[in-house]
């Protein structure tokens, strides 16, 4: 039938990529075109590993475990909060040439360093240096095993070379993008001197059905039948990779089998080990990148990193202490070291098909919010990430934006959460995998683009200006469709109003149905989701979007009138007030079908005669509504109310600004000694759970992306004439100091940068390390907005 035909055409459209020429040339990340960025630590989900920016890259990595003292096997590989490491993260990472990471396990500290060297046609060489030293006061220095591995991913092959029966001295291999290569495992030495240390060796050479299986394969191959005997007096059993038999299930699985080799070295701390990757096409190599040559190269790279850091952010110059500067470097380095290269397909659902379907295959070069808990791309997080990265390496930002925009559909939709490839998929519970084509997420790329354009306009004679034009031109048709998509699919009930789609269904199971699409998850919105809603944060995102599209069209000499008209309409402060200002609350608000009289109650269960109460299933909490909802402003005060200020929509002379600044500095509302809290302490939903299993998230805690925007706005309003200029300037100073002091203190005390911070104690909470937008602390310290 015609309807069926239309549905299937529409459902195909939902997963059809945008037809305009891609921003990235097909070969843009290859060794031929971008050799210096070919290899990298692009596997943020593992503690230490490298791969190339290609779809089916050969991967290298490290697992480790401590021996002898420990009875249960604690194999470390993928970053897991459950491992309980006291800290881990990059102390330095320049995004291209080198990185140095420190990992504090229970009794010892590992330092994992890589250095790259260009040469030949396949991205050149690299060397790893791993050092281990004891930090506990235990009488015996711990014995640990390092398992270095190499794995192919459906293409290429590896050969293991064994000496003395058990020691895998090197791996040779070949793959499409790498040609021939050799990976050499050097023997461990004492930390400083070059004398070899006693060590035991084991290896595993097997096949794997996928990169998501590597940990399990190693675990299943372990046996405790090996003897470690550093002297004739000491002997102990240790655990090592032995033989591996794939479980029956896996044999039936028809996934392609790929080569997987593991070199295990068991050694007592302190030690130092080097691993060399050498590209077969690199013929005129002056010397091997190892030992003192490596040390010298590393010294040089660190020096230039330090210089560039100071030149870019000027923290020393601003009077920060050396320890604070190191903290700033760690924050930046973790964001750069968290860049991943992913390849795969999203699973999506559109209103036109009953089942979830695959989105086209694609590559994504992106930073990630958290290496342990969500090591994958998130749309609105990425805009914030790139605000920081752009200052360090604008090329990375251009490439990340290009990858994201190349994933846009013909309709103008970009999947919000990018779960690409088996490894990424293995970390996500199935109920969170499907992405809905009707759902948005804040278009934060416009924050990056606006800055980019301002920078260009300020320096029209700089070479960047001309060099950037082709990039912007390719981006432009995609951005046009992106803008249109928001402007139409997220339109609200009144002209020029907007509404987030995709609020939770089953309203009565939650205190307040979530709005994941807005990025602010459980932040309170209208109690009864309906088509009558309008959302003030989305309205403000559209001001930003139309403002940026206007300047971009102008700069490129494209017709800009339509965008400008939208911008003029939306930025009119009286329209904004008409749609969103609540006279009762003296604040900007959402509007919708709403009542404040809601609470979670135990579900009422009638006890059947003859049955005891305690025999019944545990009762759920359900929502009880004491007063019927009606169309009105949603009287919540918090981050959403600040958006007209956060995104510079308010004119500097707006009286509304006065109210906002008052709310900001009021400790009974948003002010805390650690930053601005997400929801007013006086709000009825402040710190309330959403269900018995779902603790408050954006209902009080301090989030750094929004605090960054608040500082940026205070900075903005304090630098233009207006009646609130001075207040803004005072608040700016105080808020900035509070946020810096707290995040630094927490890092110092806990070893981590966190997802959010408690508004009552300042303590870091939620996932960690979280060096996504919380790393914006570097820009806050540098006062770069
Ligand atoms: C659920 C759990 C191993 C929630 O930082 C990413 C996002 C933000 O975009 C959003 O604004 N975070 C914020 O409210 C984290 C979302 C994590 C969802 C993953 C699966 C995996 O368990």
Coordinates of C-alpha atoms in Angstrom, one line a residue, residues 13-604:
X13 CA 15.5 8.4 5.1
X14 CA 16.0 8.4 8.9
X15 CA 19.2 6.4 8.3
X16 CA 20.4 8.1 5.2
X17 CA 23.5 10.3 5.5
X18 CA 23.4 13.9 4.3
X19 CA 24.2 14.1 0.6
X20 CA 26.5 17.1 0.6
X21 CA 30.2 16.5 0.1
X22 CA 31.8 15.2 3.3
X23 CA 33.7 17.6 5.4
X24 CA 36.5 15.1 5.6
X25 CA 38.1 13.6 2.5
X26 CA 37.7 9.8 2.5
X27 CA 41.5 9.4 3.2
X28 CA 41.9 12.3 5.6
X29 CA 43.0 10.3 8.6
X30 CA 45.3 7.9 6.7
X31 CA 49.0 7.6 7.3
X32 CA 49.6 9.1 3.8
X33 CA 47.6 12.3 4.5
X34 CA 48.0 12.8 8.2
X35 CA 51.0 10.7 9.3
X36 CA 51.7 12.7 12.5
X37 CA 48.2 11.9 13.9
X38 CA 48.0 8.3 12.6
X39 CA 49.1 6.5 15.8
X40 CA 47.7 7.7 19.1
X41 CA 46.3 6.8 22.4
X42 CA 42.9 6.7 20.7
X43 CA 41.6 3.9 23.0
X44 CA 40.5 6.0 26.0
X45 CA 38.5 3.0 27.4
X46 CA 41.7 1.1 28.3
X47 CA 44.3 2.2 30.9
X48 CA 47.0 2.2 28.3
X49 CA 46.8 1.3 24.6
X50 CA 47.4 2.7 21.1
X51 CA 45.8 2.3 17.7
X52 CA 45.7 4.1 14.4
X53 CA 43.0 6.3 13.1
X54 CA 41.6 3.7 10.8
X55 CA 38.4 1.6 10.9
X56 CA 40.0 -1.9 11.6
X57 CA 43.2 -0.8 13.3
X58 CA 45.7 -3.2 14.8
X59 CA 45.6 -2.4 18.5
X60 CA 48.2 -2.5 21.2
X61 CA 47.7 -2.4 24.9
X62 CA 48.7 -3.3 28.4
X63 CA 47.1 -5.4 31.1
X64 CA 48.6 -5.9 34.5
X65 CA 48.1 -7.7 37.8
X66 CA 50.0 -8.0 41.1
X67 CA 51.3 -11.4 42.1
X68 CA 51.9 -13.6 45.1
X69 CA 50.6 -11.3 47.8
X70 CA 47.2 -11.3 46.2
X71 CA 45.1 -14.3 46.2
X72 CA 42.4 -13.3 43.8
X73 CA 43.3 -12.2 40.4
X74 CA 42.9 -8.5 39.8
X75 CA 43.5 -8.1 36.2
X76 CA 43.5 -4.4 35.1
X77 CA 42.8 -3.6 31.5
X78 CA 39.7 -1.5 30.6
X79 CA 39.3 1.6 32.9
X80 CA 36.9 0.6 35.6
X81 CA 35.8 2.6 38.6
X82 CA 35.4 -0.8 40.4
X83 CA 39.1 -1.4 40.2
X84 CA 39.4 1.3 42.9
X85 CA 42.7 2.7 41.7
X86 CA 43.8 5.6 43.9
X87 CA 44.2 7.6 40.7
X88 CA 45.1 7.3 37.1
X89 CA 45.5 9.8 34.3
X90 CA 47.7 11.6 31.9
X91 CA 50.0 14.1 33.6
X92 CA 51.2 15.4 30.2
X93 CA 49.9 14.7 26.7
X94 CA 50.3 16.9 23.7
X95 CA 47.7 15.2 21.6
X96 CA 50.2 14.3 18.9
X97 CA 53.8 13.3 19.8
X98 CA 53.8 12.0 23.4
X99 CA 52.0 11.4 26.6
X100 CA 53.0 10.4 30.1
X101 CA 50.4 8.8 32.4
X102 CA 50.6 7.9 36.1
X103 CA 48.6 5.0 37.5
X104 CA 48.5 4.4 41.3
X105 CA 47.5 0.9 42.1
X106 CA 47.3 -0.4 45.7
X107 CA 51.0 -0.8 46.4
X108 CA 52.8 0.5 43.4
X109 CA 52.7 3.3 40.8
X110 CA 53.1 2.6 37.1
X111 CA 54.2 5.4 34.7
X112 CA 53.2 4.7 31.2
X113 CA 54.8 6.9 28.5
X114 CA 54.7 6.9 24.8
X115 CA 56.8 8.8 22.3
X116 CA 56.3 8.8 18.5
X117 CA 58.8 9.3 15.8
X118 CA 57.8 10.0 12.2
X119 CA 59.5 8.2 9.3
X120 CA 58.5 6.0 6.3
X121 CA 55.0 5.8 4.8
X122 CA 52.9 4.3 7.6
X123 CA 52.9 6.7 10.5
X124 CA 56.4 5.9 11.8
X125 CA 57.6 4.4 15.0
X126 CA 56.8 4.7 18.6
X127 CA 58.2 3.5 21.9
X128 CA 56.6 2.9 25.3
X129 CA 58.4 3.2 28.5
X130 CA 56.7 1.7 31.6
X131 CA 58.2 2.2 35.0
X132 CA 57.0 0.7 38.2
X133 CA 57.9 1.7 41.7
X134 CA 56.6 0.9 45.2
X135 CA 54.6 3.4 47.1
X136 CA 53.3 1.3 49.9
X137 CA 55.3 0.6 53.1
X138 CA 55.0 -3.2 52.8
X139 CA 58.3 -4.9 53.7
X140 CA 58.5 -6.8 50.4
X141 CA 58.5 -5.0 47.1
X142 CA 55.5 -6.2 45.1
X143 CA 55.9 -8.6 42.2
X144 CA 53.7 -7.7 39.3
X145 CA 53.0 -9.0 35.8
X146 CA 52.7 -6.8 32.8
X147 CA 50.9 -8.2 29.8
X148 CA 51.6 -6.4 26.7
X149 CA 49.4 -7.4 23.8
X150 CA 48.9 -6.9 20.1
X151 CA 45.6 -7.7 18.4
X152 CA 44.4 -7.4 14.9
X153 CA 40.8 -6.6 14.1
X154 CA 39.6 -8.7 11.2
X155 CA 42.5 -7.8 8.9
X156 CA 46.2 -8.1 9.0
X157 CA 48.3 -10.8 10.7
X158 CA 50.8 -11.3 13.5
X159 CA 53.7 -13.7 14.1
X160 CA 55.1 -14.3 17.6
X161 CA 58.9 -14.9 17.9
X162 CA 59.8 -16.9 20.9
X163 CA 63.2 -17.3 22.6
X164 CA 64.1 -19.6 25.5
X165 CA 60.8 -21.4 25.1
X166 CA 58.7 -18.9 27.1
X167 CA 59.9 -15.4 26.2
X168 CA 58.1 -13.6 23.3
X169 CA 60.9 -11.3 22.2
X170 CA 59.1 -9.7 19.4
X171 CA 56.1 -9.7 17.1
X172 CA 56.2 -9.1 13.4
X173 CA 53.1 -8.4 11.5
X174 CA 51.5 -6.8 8.6
X175 CA 48.3 -4.9 7.9
X176 CA 46.7 -2.9 5.2
X177 CA 47.5 0.5 6.7
X178 CA 50.7 -0.4 8.5
X179 CA 52.5 -2.5 6.0
X180 CA 55.2 -4.6 7.7
X181 CA 56.1 -3.8 11.3
X182 CA 57.9 -5.2 14.2
X183 CA 57.2 -4.8 17.9
X184 CA 60.1 -5.6 20.3
X185 CA 59.8 -6.3 24.0
X186 CA 62.9 -5.2 25.8
X187 CA 63.9 -6.9 29.1
X188 CA 63.2 -5.0 32.3
X189 CA 66.0 -3.1 33.9
X190 CA 66.5 -1.6 37.3
X191 CA 64.9 1.8 37.3
X192 CA 67.9 4.0 36.5
X193 CA 70.8 1.7 35.6
X194 CA 70.6 -0.4 32.5
X195 CA 71.3 -3.7 34.2
X196 CA 68.7 -6.4 33.5
X197 CA 66.5 -7.5 36.3
X198 CA 65.4 -11.0 37.1
X199 CA 62.1 -11.7 35.4
X200 CA 59.9 -14.6 34.4
X201 CA 58.3 -14.7 31.0
X202 CA 55.1 -16.3 29.5
X203 CA 53.2 -15.7 26.4
X204 CA 49.9 -16.5 24.7
X205 CA 49.3 -16.8 21.0
X206 CA 45.7 -17.3 20.0
X207 CA 42.7 -16.0 18.1
X208 CA 40.0 -13.7 19.2
X209 CA 36.6 -13.1 17.9
X210 CA 36.6 -9.4 18.7
X211 CA 38.4 -6.7 20.7
X212 CA 35.7 -6.8 23.3
X213 CA 36.9 -10.3 24.2
X214 CA 40.5 -9.7 25.0
X215 CA 40.2 -9.4 28.8
X216 CA 38.1 -12.6 29.0
X217 CA 40.5 -14.5 26.8
X218 CA 43.5 -13.6 29.0
X219 CA 41.5 -14.3 32.2
X220 CA 40.4 -17.7 30.9
X221 CA 44.0 -18.7 30.0
X222 CA 45.5 -18.0 33.4
X223 CA 46.9 -20.7 35.6
X224 CA 48.9 -20.7 38.8
X225 CA 51.6 -23.2 38.0
X226 CA 54.6 -21.1 37.3
X227 CA 57.5 -20.5 39.6
X228 CA 59.1 -17.1 40.3
X229 CA 62.5 -17.5 41.9
X230 CA 64.7 -14.4 41.9
X231 CA 67.2 -16.2 44.1
X232 CA 67.8 -19.8 45.1
X233 CA 66.3 -19.0 48.5
X234 CA 63.1 -17.5 47.3
X235 CA 60.5 -19.4 45.3
X236 CA 56.9 -18.7 44.8
X237 CA 54.1 -19.7 42.5
X238 CA 52.7 -17.1 40.2
X239 CA 49.8 -16.8 37.8
X240 CA 50.4 -16.4 34.1
X241 CA 48.8 -16.8 30.6
X242 CA 48.9 -20.4 29.7
X243 CA 46.8 -22.1 27.1
X244 CA 43.5 -20.9 25.9
X245 CA 40.6 -23.0 24.7
X246 CA 37.7 -20.9 23.3
X247 CA 34.4 -21.7 25.1
X248 CA 32.0 -23.8 23.0
X249 CA 29.7 -20.9 22.6
X250 CA 32.4 -18.8 20.9
X251 CA 33.3 -21.5 18.5
X252 CA 29.8 -21.5 17.2
X253 CA 29.8 -17.8 16.9
X254 CA 30.6 -16.9 13.3
X255 CA 32.6 -13.8 14.0
X256 CA 35.9 -13.5 12.1
X257 CA 38.9 -14.7 14.2
X258 CA 41.8 -12.3 14.5
X259 CA 45.3 -12.7 15.8
X260 CA 46.0 -12.0 19.4
X261 CA 49.4 -12.3 21.1
X262 CA 50.3 -11.5 24.7
X263 CA 53.8 -11.1 26.2
X264 CA 53.8 -11.4 30.0
X265 CA 56.7 -10.3 32.0
X266 CA 56.7 -10.9 35.8
X267 CA 59.1 -8.8 37.8
X268 CA 59.6 -7.1 41.1
X269 CA 59.3 -3.3 41.4
X270 CA 61.2 -1.1 40.8
X271 CA 61.7 -1.6 37.1
X272 CA 61.6 0.0 33.7
X273 CA 60.6 -1.7 30.5
X274 CA 60.5 -0.5 26.9
X275 CA 58.5 -1.6 24.0
X276 CA 59.4 -0.5 20.5
X277 CA 57.2 -0.3 17.5
X278 CA 59.1 0.0 14.2
X279 CA 57.6 0.5 10.9
X280 CA 59.0 -1.6 8.1
X281 CA 58.9 1.3 5.6
X282 CA 61.1 3.5 7.9
X283 CA 64.5 2.8 6.3
X284 CA 66.8 5.6 7.2
X285 CA 66.2 5.4 11.0
X286 CA 69.2 7.1 12.6
X287 CA 69.1 5.0 15.7
X288 CA 66.5 3.1 17.8
X289 CA 64.2 5.1 19.9
X290 CA 65.2 3.6 23.3
X291 CA 67.3 4.1 26.4
X292 CA 69.2 7.4 26.5
X293 CA 67.9 8.4 23.0
X294 CA 64.4 8.1 24.3
X295 CA 65.2 9.9 27.5
X296 CA 66.6 12.8 25.5
X297 CA 63.6 12.9 23.2
X298 CA 61.3 12.8 26.2
X299 CA 63.1 15.7 27.9
X300 CA 62.8 17.8 24.7
X301 CA 59.1 17.0 24.3
X302 CA 58.3 17.8 28.0
X303 CA 60.1 21.1 27.7
X304 CA 58.2 22.2 24.7
X305 CA 55.0 21.0 26.2
X306 CA 55.6 23.1 29.3
X307 CA 56.5 26.1 27.2
X308 CA 53.4 25.7 25.0
X309 CA 51.2 25.3 28.0
X310 CA 52.4 28.5 29.6
X311 CA 52.2 30.4 26.3
X312 CA 48.6 29.2 25.7
X313 CA 47.1 29.4 29.2
X314 CA 49.6 31.6 31.2
X315 CA 48.8 30.0 34.5
X316 CA 52.3 30.6 36.0
X317 CA 52.1 34.2 34.9
X318 CA 48.8 34.5 36.7
X319 CA 50.4 33.4 39.9
X320 CA 49.2 29.8 40.2
X321 CA 51.5 27.6 42.3
X322 CA 53.6 24.9 40.6
X323 CA 51.2 22.3 42.0
X324 CA 48.2 24.1 40.6
X325 CA 49.9 24.4 37.2
X326 CA 50.5 20.6 37.2
X327 CA 46.8 20.1 38.0
X328 CA 45.9 22.3 35.0
X329 CA 48.3 20.3 32.8
X330 CA 46.7 17.0 34.0
X331 CA 43.2 18.3 33.2
X332 CA 44.1 19.3 29.7
X333 CA 46.2 16.2 29.1
X334 CA 43.3 13.9 30.2
X335 CA 41.0 15.6 27.8
X336 CA 43.5 15.2 24.9
X337 CA 44.5 11.7 26.1
X338 CA 40.8 10.9 26.2
X339 CA 40.4 11.4 22.4
X340 CA 39.2 8.3 20.8
X341 CA 38.8 7.0 17.3
X342 CA 35.7 4.9 17.0
X343 CA 34.2 3.1 14.1
X344 CA 30.8 1.4 13.8
X345 CA 27.1 1.9 13.6
X346 CA 24.6 3.4 15.9
X347 CA 21.3 1.5 16.5
X348 CA 18.4 3.9 16.0
X349 CA 14.7 4.0 16.1
X350 CA 12.5 6.3 14.1
X351 CA 8.8 6.8 14.3
X352 CA 8.5 5.1 10.9
X353 CA 9.7 1.6 11.7
X354 CA 8.6 -0.8 14.4
X355 CA 12.1 -2.1 15.0
X356 CA 15.4 -0.5 15.7
X357 CA 17.6 -0.3 12.7
X358 CA 21.3 0.3 12.0
X359 CA 22.6 3.7 11.2
X360 CA 25.2 3.8 8.4
X361 CA 28.8 2.8 9.4
X362 CA 31.0 5.7 10.3
X363 CA 34.1 6.9 12.0
X364 CA 34.2 9.3 15.0
X365 CA 37.2 11.1 16.3
X366 CA 36.0 12.6 19.5
X367 CA 36.9 13.3 23.1
X368 CA 35.0 11.4 25.8
X369 CA 33.4 12.5 29.1
X370 CA 34.8 9.8 31.2
X371 CA 37.4 7.1 30.4
X372 CA 36.0 4.7 32.9
X373 CA 32.2 5.1 32.9
X374 CA 31.3 6.4 29.5
X375 CA 34.2 6.2 27.1
X376 CA 32.3 7.2 24.0
X377 CA 31.1 10.3 22.2
X378 CA 28.3 12.5 23.5
X379 CA 27.0 15.3 21.3
X380 CA 26.6 18.2 23.7
X381 CA 29.6 17.2 25.8
X382 CA 31.7 17.4 22.7
X383 CA 31.0 21.1 22.2
X384 CA 32.3 21.8 25.7
X385 CA 35.3 19.6 25.1
X386 CA 36.3 21.4 22.0
X387 CA 36.1 24.8 23.7
X388 CA 39.2 23.7 25.6
X389 CA 40.9 21.7 22.9
X390 CA 40.6 24.5 20.4
X391 CA 42.9 26.7 22.5
X392 CA 45.6 24.0 22.4
X393 CA 45.2 22.5 19.0
X394 CA 42.6 24.0 16.6
X395 CA 43.3 21.2 14.1
X396 CA 42.0 18.6 16.5
X397 CA 38.8 20.7 17.0
X398 CA 38.3 21.0 13.2
X399 CA 38.7 17.3 12.8
X400 CA 36.4 16.4 15.7
X401 CA 33.7 18.8 14.4
X402 CA 34.1 17.4 10.9
X403 CA 33.7 13.8 12.1
X404 CA 30.5 14.7 14.1
X405 CA 29.0 16.6 11.2
X406 CA 29.8 13.9 8.8
X407 CA 27.5 11.7 10.8
X408 CA 24.5 13.9 10.2
X409 CA 21.5 12.4 8.4
X410 CA 19.8 13.8 5.4
X411 CA 17.1 15.1 7.8
X412 CA 19.6 16.9 10.0
X413 CA 19.8 14.6 12.9
X414 CA 22.9 13.5 14.7
X415 CA 22.8 10.6 17.2
X416 CA 23.3 12.0 20.7
X417 CA 25.3 9.2 22.2
X418 CA 27.7 7.4 19.8
X419 CA 28.2 3.8 20.7
X420 CA 30.3 2.6 17.8
X421 CA 32.0 -0.8 17.6
X422 CA 32.0 -3.9 19.7
X423 CA 34.2 -2.5 22.4
X424 CA 32.0 0.6 22.9
X425 CA 28.9 -1.6 22.8
X426 CA 30.2 -4.0 25.4
X427 CA 30.1 -1.1 28.0
X428 CA 26.5 -0.1 27.5
X429 CA 23.5 -1.9 29.0
X430 CA 21.1 -2.9 26.2
X431 CA 18.3 -0.6 27.3
X432 CA 20.5 2.5 26.7
X433 CA 21.8 1.5 23.2
X434 CA 19.0 2.7 20.9
X435 CA 19.1 6.4 19.8
X436 CA 15.8 8.0 18.7
X437 CA 15.7 10.1 15.6
X438 CA 13.3 12.5 17.1
X439 CA 15.5 13.4 20.0
X440 CA 17.8 16.4 20.2
X441 CA 20.6 17.4 22.5
X442 CA 21.9 21.0 23.0
X443 CA 23.7 22.2 19.8
X444 CA 26.9 23.2 21.7
X445 CA 29.0 23.0 18.5
X446 CA 27.6 26.5 17.9
X447 CA 29.5 27.7 21.0
X448 CA 32.7 26.5 19.4
X449 CA 31.8 27.9 15.9
X450 CA 30.9 31.2 17.3
X451 CA 34.3 31.5 19.0
X452 CA 36.0 30.3 15.9
X453 CA 34.2 33.0 13.8
X454 CA 34.9 35.8 16.3
X455 CA 38.5 34.8 16.2
X456 CA 38.6 34.9 12.4
X457 CA 36.7 38.2 12.1
X458 CA 39.2 39.7 14.6
X459 CA 42.1 38.7 12.4
X460 CA 41.0 38.9 8.8
X461 CA 44.6 39.2 7.6
X462 CA 45.9 36.1 9.4
X463 CA 46.7 33.1 7.3
X464 CA 44.2 31.1 9.4
X465 CA 41.4 33.2 7.9
X466 CA 42.0 32.0 4.3
X467 CA 42.9 28.5 5.4
X468 CA 39.7 28.1 7.4
X469 CA 37.3 29.1 4.6
X470 CA 37.3 25.8 2.7
X471 CA 36.6 24.0 6.0
X472 CA 33.7 26.3 6.9
X473 CA 32.3 26.0 3.4
X474 CA 32.1 22.2 3.7
X475 CA 30.6 22.4 7.1
X476 CA 28.0 25.0 6.0
X477 CA 25.4 22.9 4.2
X478 CA 25.4 20.4 7.0
X479 CA 25.0 23.1 9.6
X480 CA 22.1 24.5 7.6
X481 CA 20.3 21.2 7.8
X482 CA 21.2 20.8 11.4
X483 CA 19.7 24.2 12.2
X484 CA 16.6 23.5 10.2
X485 CA 16.1 20.2 12.0
X486 CA 16.1 21.9 15.5
X487 CA 14.0 24.8 14.2
X488 CA 11.3 22.5 12.9
X489 CA 11.3 19.3 14.8
X490 CA 11.7 20.9 18.2
X491 CA 9.3 23.7 17.6
X492 CA 6.9 24.6 20.4
X493 CA 3.2 25.3 20.6
X494 CA 3.5 29.1 20.0
X495 CA 5.4 30.8 17.2
X496 CA 9.1 31.1 18.1
X497 CA 8.8 28.8 21.1
X498 CA 10.6 25.5 21.4
X499 CA 10.1 22.2 23.0
X500 CA 12.4 19.3 23.7
X501 CA 11.0 16.0 22.4
X502 CA 11.7 12.7 24.1
X503 CA 10.6 13.3 27.7
X504 CA 10.1 10.1 29.7
X505 CA 6.8 8.3 29.3
X506 CA 5.1 6.5 32.3
X507 CA 4.9 9.9 34.0
X508 CA 3.5 8.4 37.2
X509 CA 6.5 6.2 37.9
X510 CA 8.7 9.3 38.4
X511 CA 8.6 12.3 40.6
X512 CA 9.2 14.3 37.4
X513 CA 9.6 12.7 34.0
X514 CA 13.1 13.1 32.7
X515 CA 14.2 15.1 29.7
X516 CA 17.5 13.4 28.8
X517 CA 17.5 15.2 25.5
X518 CA 18.1 18.6 27.1
X519 CA 21.3 17.2 28.7
X520 CA 19.9 18.1 32.1
X521 CA 18.3 14.7 32.6
X522 CA 16.2 15.0 35.8
X523 CA 16.1 18.8 36.1
X524 CA 12.4 19.5 36.9
X525 CA 10.2 20.4 34.0
X526 CA 6.4 20.5 33.7
X527 CA 4.9 17.8 35.9
X528 CA 2.7 16.5 33.1
X529 CA 4.6 16.3 29.7
X530 CA 2.4 17.7 26.9
X531 CA 2.6 19.4 23.6
X532 CA 1.8 22.6 25.3
X533 CA 5.2 22.8 26.8
X534 CA 7.9 25.3 25.9
X535 CA 11.4 25.2 27.2
X536 CA 13.5 28.3 27.9
X537 CA 16.9 26.6 27.6
X538 CA 16.1 25.3 24.1
X539 CA 14.8 28.8 23.2
X540 CA 18.2 30.2 24.2
X541 CA 20.2 27.5 22.4
X542 CA 18.2 28.6 19.3
X543 CA 19.3 32.2 19.8
X544 CA 22.9 31.1 19.8
X545 CA 22.3 28.9 16.8
X546 CA 20.6 31.6 14.7
X547 CA 23.2 34.2 15.8
X548 CA 26.1 31.9 14.7
X549 CA 24.4 30.9 11.4
X550 CA 23.9 34.6 10.6
X551 CA 27.6 35.4 11.1
X552 CA 28.7 32.3 9.3
X553 CA 26.4 32.9 6.3
X554 CA 27.7 36.5 6.2
X555 CA 31.3 35.5 6.4
X556 CA 30.9 33.0 3.5
X557 CA 28.9 35.4 1.4
X558 CA 25.8 33.1 1.6
X559 CA 22.2 34.5 2.0
X560 CA 21.9 35.3 5.7
X561 CA 18.5 37.1 5.8
X562 CA 16.5 34.1 7.0
X563 CA 18.9 33.4 9.9
X564 CA 19.1 37.0 10.8
X565 CA 15.4 37.4 10.9
X566 CA 15.1 34.4 13.3
X567 CA 17.9 35.8 15.4
X568 CA 16.3 39.3 15.5
X569 CA 13.0 37.7 16.5
X570 CA 14.4 35.4 19.2
X571 CA 16.8 37.9 20.7
X572 CA 14.1 40.4 21.2
X573 CA 14.0 40.4 25.0
X574 CA 10.3 41.2 25.2
X575 CA 9.3 38.1 23.2
X576 CA 11.6 36.1 25.5
X577 CA 9.9 37.6 28.5
X578 CA 6.4 37.1 27.1
X579 CA 7.1 33.4 26.6
X580 CA 9.2 32.6 29.6
X581 CA 9.2 35.2 32.4
X582 CA 7.2 34.3 35.5
X583 CA 6.2 37.4 37.4
X584 CA 5.4 35.2 40.3
X585 CA 8.9 33.7 40.6
X586 CA 10.7 36.7 39.1
X587 CA 12.6 34.2 37.0
X588 CA 12.7 32.7 33.5
X589 CA 10.9 29.4 33.4
X590 CA 9.5 26.7 31.2
X591 CA 5.8 26.7 30.6
X592 CA 3.5 23.7 30.5
X593 CA 0.9 21.5 32.2
X594 CA 2.1 21.6 35.7
X595 CA 1.5 21.2 39.4
X596 CA 3.9 21.5 42.2
X597 CA 1.8 19.2 44.4
X598 CA 3.5 15.9 43.6
X599 CA 5.4 13.5 45.8
X600 CA 6.6 9.9 45.7
X601 CA 4.5 7.5 47.8
X602 CA 4.5 3.8 48.5
X603 CA 2.3 2.2 46.0
X604 CA -1.0 1.2 47.6

